[in-house]
Structures are given as C-alpha cells and as structure tokens.
XYZ file of C-alpha atoms in Angstrom:
159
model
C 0.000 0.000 0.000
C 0.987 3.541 -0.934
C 2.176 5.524 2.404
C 0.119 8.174 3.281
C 1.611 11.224 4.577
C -0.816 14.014 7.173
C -0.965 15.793 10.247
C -0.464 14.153 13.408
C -3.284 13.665 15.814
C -2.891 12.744 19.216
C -3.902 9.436 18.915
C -1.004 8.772 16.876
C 1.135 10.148 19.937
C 2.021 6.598 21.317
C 3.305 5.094 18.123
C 5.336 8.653 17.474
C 6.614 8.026 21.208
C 7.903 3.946 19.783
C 9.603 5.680 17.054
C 11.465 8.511 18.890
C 12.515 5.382 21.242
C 13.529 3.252 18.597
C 15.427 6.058 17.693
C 17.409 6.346 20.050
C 18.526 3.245 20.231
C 19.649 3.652 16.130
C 21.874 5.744 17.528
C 23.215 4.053 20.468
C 21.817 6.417 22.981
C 18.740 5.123 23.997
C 18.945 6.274 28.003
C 18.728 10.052 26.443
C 15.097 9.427 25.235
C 13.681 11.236 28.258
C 10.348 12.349 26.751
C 6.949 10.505 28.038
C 3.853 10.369 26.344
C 2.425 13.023 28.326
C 4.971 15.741 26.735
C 4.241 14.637 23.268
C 0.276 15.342 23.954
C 0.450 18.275 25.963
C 3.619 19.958 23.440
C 1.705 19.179 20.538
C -1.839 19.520 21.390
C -2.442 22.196 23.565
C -3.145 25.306 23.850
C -0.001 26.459 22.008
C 1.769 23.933 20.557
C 5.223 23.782 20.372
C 5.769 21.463 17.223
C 3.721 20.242 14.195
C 4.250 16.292 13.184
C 3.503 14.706 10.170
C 3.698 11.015 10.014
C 3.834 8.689 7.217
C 0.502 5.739 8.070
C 0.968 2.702 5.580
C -1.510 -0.250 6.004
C -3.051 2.133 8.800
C -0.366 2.422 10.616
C 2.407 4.716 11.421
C 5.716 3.686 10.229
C 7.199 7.383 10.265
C 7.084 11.026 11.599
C 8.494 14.326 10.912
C 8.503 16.607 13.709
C 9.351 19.835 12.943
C 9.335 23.768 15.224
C 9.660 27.162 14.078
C 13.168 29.061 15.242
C 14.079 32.714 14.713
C 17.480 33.119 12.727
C 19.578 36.128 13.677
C 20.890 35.977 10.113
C 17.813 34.637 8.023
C 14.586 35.441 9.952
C 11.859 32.693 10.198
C 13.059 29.768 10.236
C 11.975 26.166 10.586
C 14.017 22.997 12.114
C 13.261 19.519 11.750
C 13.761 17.860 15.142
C 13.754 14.211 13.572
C 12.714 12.219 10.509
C 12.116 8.870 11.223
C 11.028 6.084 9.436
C 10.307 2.120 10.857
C 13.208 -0.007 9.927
C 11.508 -2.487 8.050
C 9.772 0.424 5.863
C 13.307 1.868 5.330
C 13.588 2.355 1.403
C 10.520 2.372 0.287
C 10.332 6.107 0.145
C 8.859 7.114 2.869
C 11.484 9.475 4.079
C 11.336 11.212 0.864
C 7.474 12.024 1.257
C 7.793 13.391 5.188
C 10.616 15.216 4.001
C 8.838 16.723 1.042
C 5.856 17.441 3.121
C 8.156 19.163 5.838
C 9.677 21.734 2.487
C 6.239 22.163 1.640
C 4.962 23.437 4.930
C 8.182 25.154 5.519
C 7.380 26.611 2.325
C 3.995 27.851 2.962
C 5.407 29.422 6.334
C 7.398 31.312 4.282
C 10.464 30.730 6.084
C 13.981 31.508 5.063
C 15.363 27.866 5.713
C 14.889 24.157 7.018
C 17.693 23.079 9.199
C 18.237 20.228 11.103
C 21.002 17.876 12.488
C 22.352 14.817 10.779
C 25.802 12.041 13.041
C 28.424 12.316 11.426
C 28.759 8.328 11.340
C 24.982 7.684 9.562
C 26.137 8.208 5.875
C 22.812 6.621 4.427
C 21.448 9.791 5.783
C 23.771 12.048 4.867
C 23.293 10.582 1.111
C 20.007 11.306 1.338
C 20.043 15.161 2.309
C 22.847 15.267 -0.052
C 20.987 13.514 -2.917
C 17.773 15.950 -2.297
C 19.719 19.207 -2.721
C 20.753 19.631 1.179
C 23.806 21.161 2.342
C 25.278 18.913 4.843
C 27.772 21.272 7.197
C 30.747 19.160 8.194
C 32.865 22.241 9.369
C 29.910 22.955 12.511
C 29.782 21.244 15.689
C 26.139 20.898 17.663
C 26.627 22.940 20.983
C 24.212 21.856 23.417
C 23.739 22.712 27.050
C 21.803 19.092 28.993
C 19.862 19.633 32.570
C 22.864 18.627 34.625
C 24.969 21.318 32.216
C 22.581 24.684 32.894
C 21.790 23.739 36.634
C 26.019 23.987 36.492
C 26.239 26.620 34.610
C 24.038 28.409 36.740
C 25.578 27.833 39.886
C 28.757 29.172 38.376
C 27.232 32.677 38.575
C-alpha cells in the first residue's frame, strides 16, 4: 500500500513516542530518550503547541514522523528545524522518508520561512546521502553545541 503522509493527531502520539525510542537506540543512545507520552500530547496539542508532526501511516499504521518547530534566525529570519525524521526499519527504502521530508519543504514553504535546518551524526552516511541527494547542504565544518539539565543547573551555579 501507498504511504500516506498528514498531520499528526494525538492518537497517533504513542506510536510517534515507539519511534522517537527506537530512535534512540539507532543511535546508540537510547537512556537520552527522556520524553513521556504526556509531553508529546500536551507539546503538541495544547493550547499552544510547540511542534507540528507529520507522520507517514501505511496499512493504517504509522511507520514514520516528521517533527518539525519554528526558530528565529539572527541571520535569516523565520526559520523552521526539523527535530527528527524517522522512518520504521523495516519500511526503510521504500520512500517514505522522501514524502515526510517533502511534506516538511512544503509546509516550511507555505510558512514562508527563510530555511529548514536540522542535524544529521556524522557516522549515519545513508542519511547524509540522502540530504545530499535531495539538494541539502550537509555542514561538516559545525559542531552541535548543546547545554543538557545537569549542564545549565552547572552553569548556573557558576554565577
């Protein structure tokens, strides 16, 4: 069956949740996958949500997401970033990734923002083929910065 690609609802919140996890443990770090089902319904759902997901259902279920957030580039303006594309690993190849990450440039598009970023390891080159391959400038010469829980409750004691 074709993959279907729309809007997440939150009823799709606990398969999105198995993905992130598997995830994680794709890239060996599967003790960092904090989030609970709880943040992913009250993040996305509320009020004011703080992402947009698409996922990818085939054979009525979900076998991918795209979770994307708007950011504010000091440079650019509006901009959007793509948290995390993911796609099941037995649906790998079938082109699923392609369709969440053409939906993601057509939202991003319709936002009318001045760039998609997002963060590929260094060690998954089928990835980095793939950004590559659809016209994405992978930038080997920056290094993610990232302050953890532990890291600002330090930092903050330091002042």
């Amino acid at each position: 069956m074709k993959p279907h690609i729309r809007l997440a609802t939150i009823e799709d919140m606990p398969r999105v949740l198995e993905l992130i996890k598997a995830l994680a443990e794709f890239e060996k770090e599967p003790h960092e996958a904090e989030l609970i089902l709880e943040d992913l319904e009250r993040d996305g759902f509320g009020a004011q949500p703080k992402f947009v997901c698409f996922v990818a259902e085939v054979d009525n279920k979900v076998e991918g997401i795209a979770l994307v957030y708007g950011r504010y580039s000091t440079w650019k303006g509006e901009t959007l970033h793509l948290e995390d594309l993911i796609v099941s690993e037995e649906r790998r190849g079938l082109g699923i990734g392609s369709l969440l990450l053409d939906e993601v440039v057509k939202y991003g598009h319709s936002l009318k923002v001045k760039r998609i970023s997002w963060e590929v390891l260094d060690w998954n080159e089928p990835a980095i083929q793939f950004y590559e391959n659809k016209g994405a400038k992978v930038m080997r010469d920056w290094d993610v910065v990232q302050l953890n829980e532990k890291g600002i409750e330090t930092y903050l004691s330091k002042l």
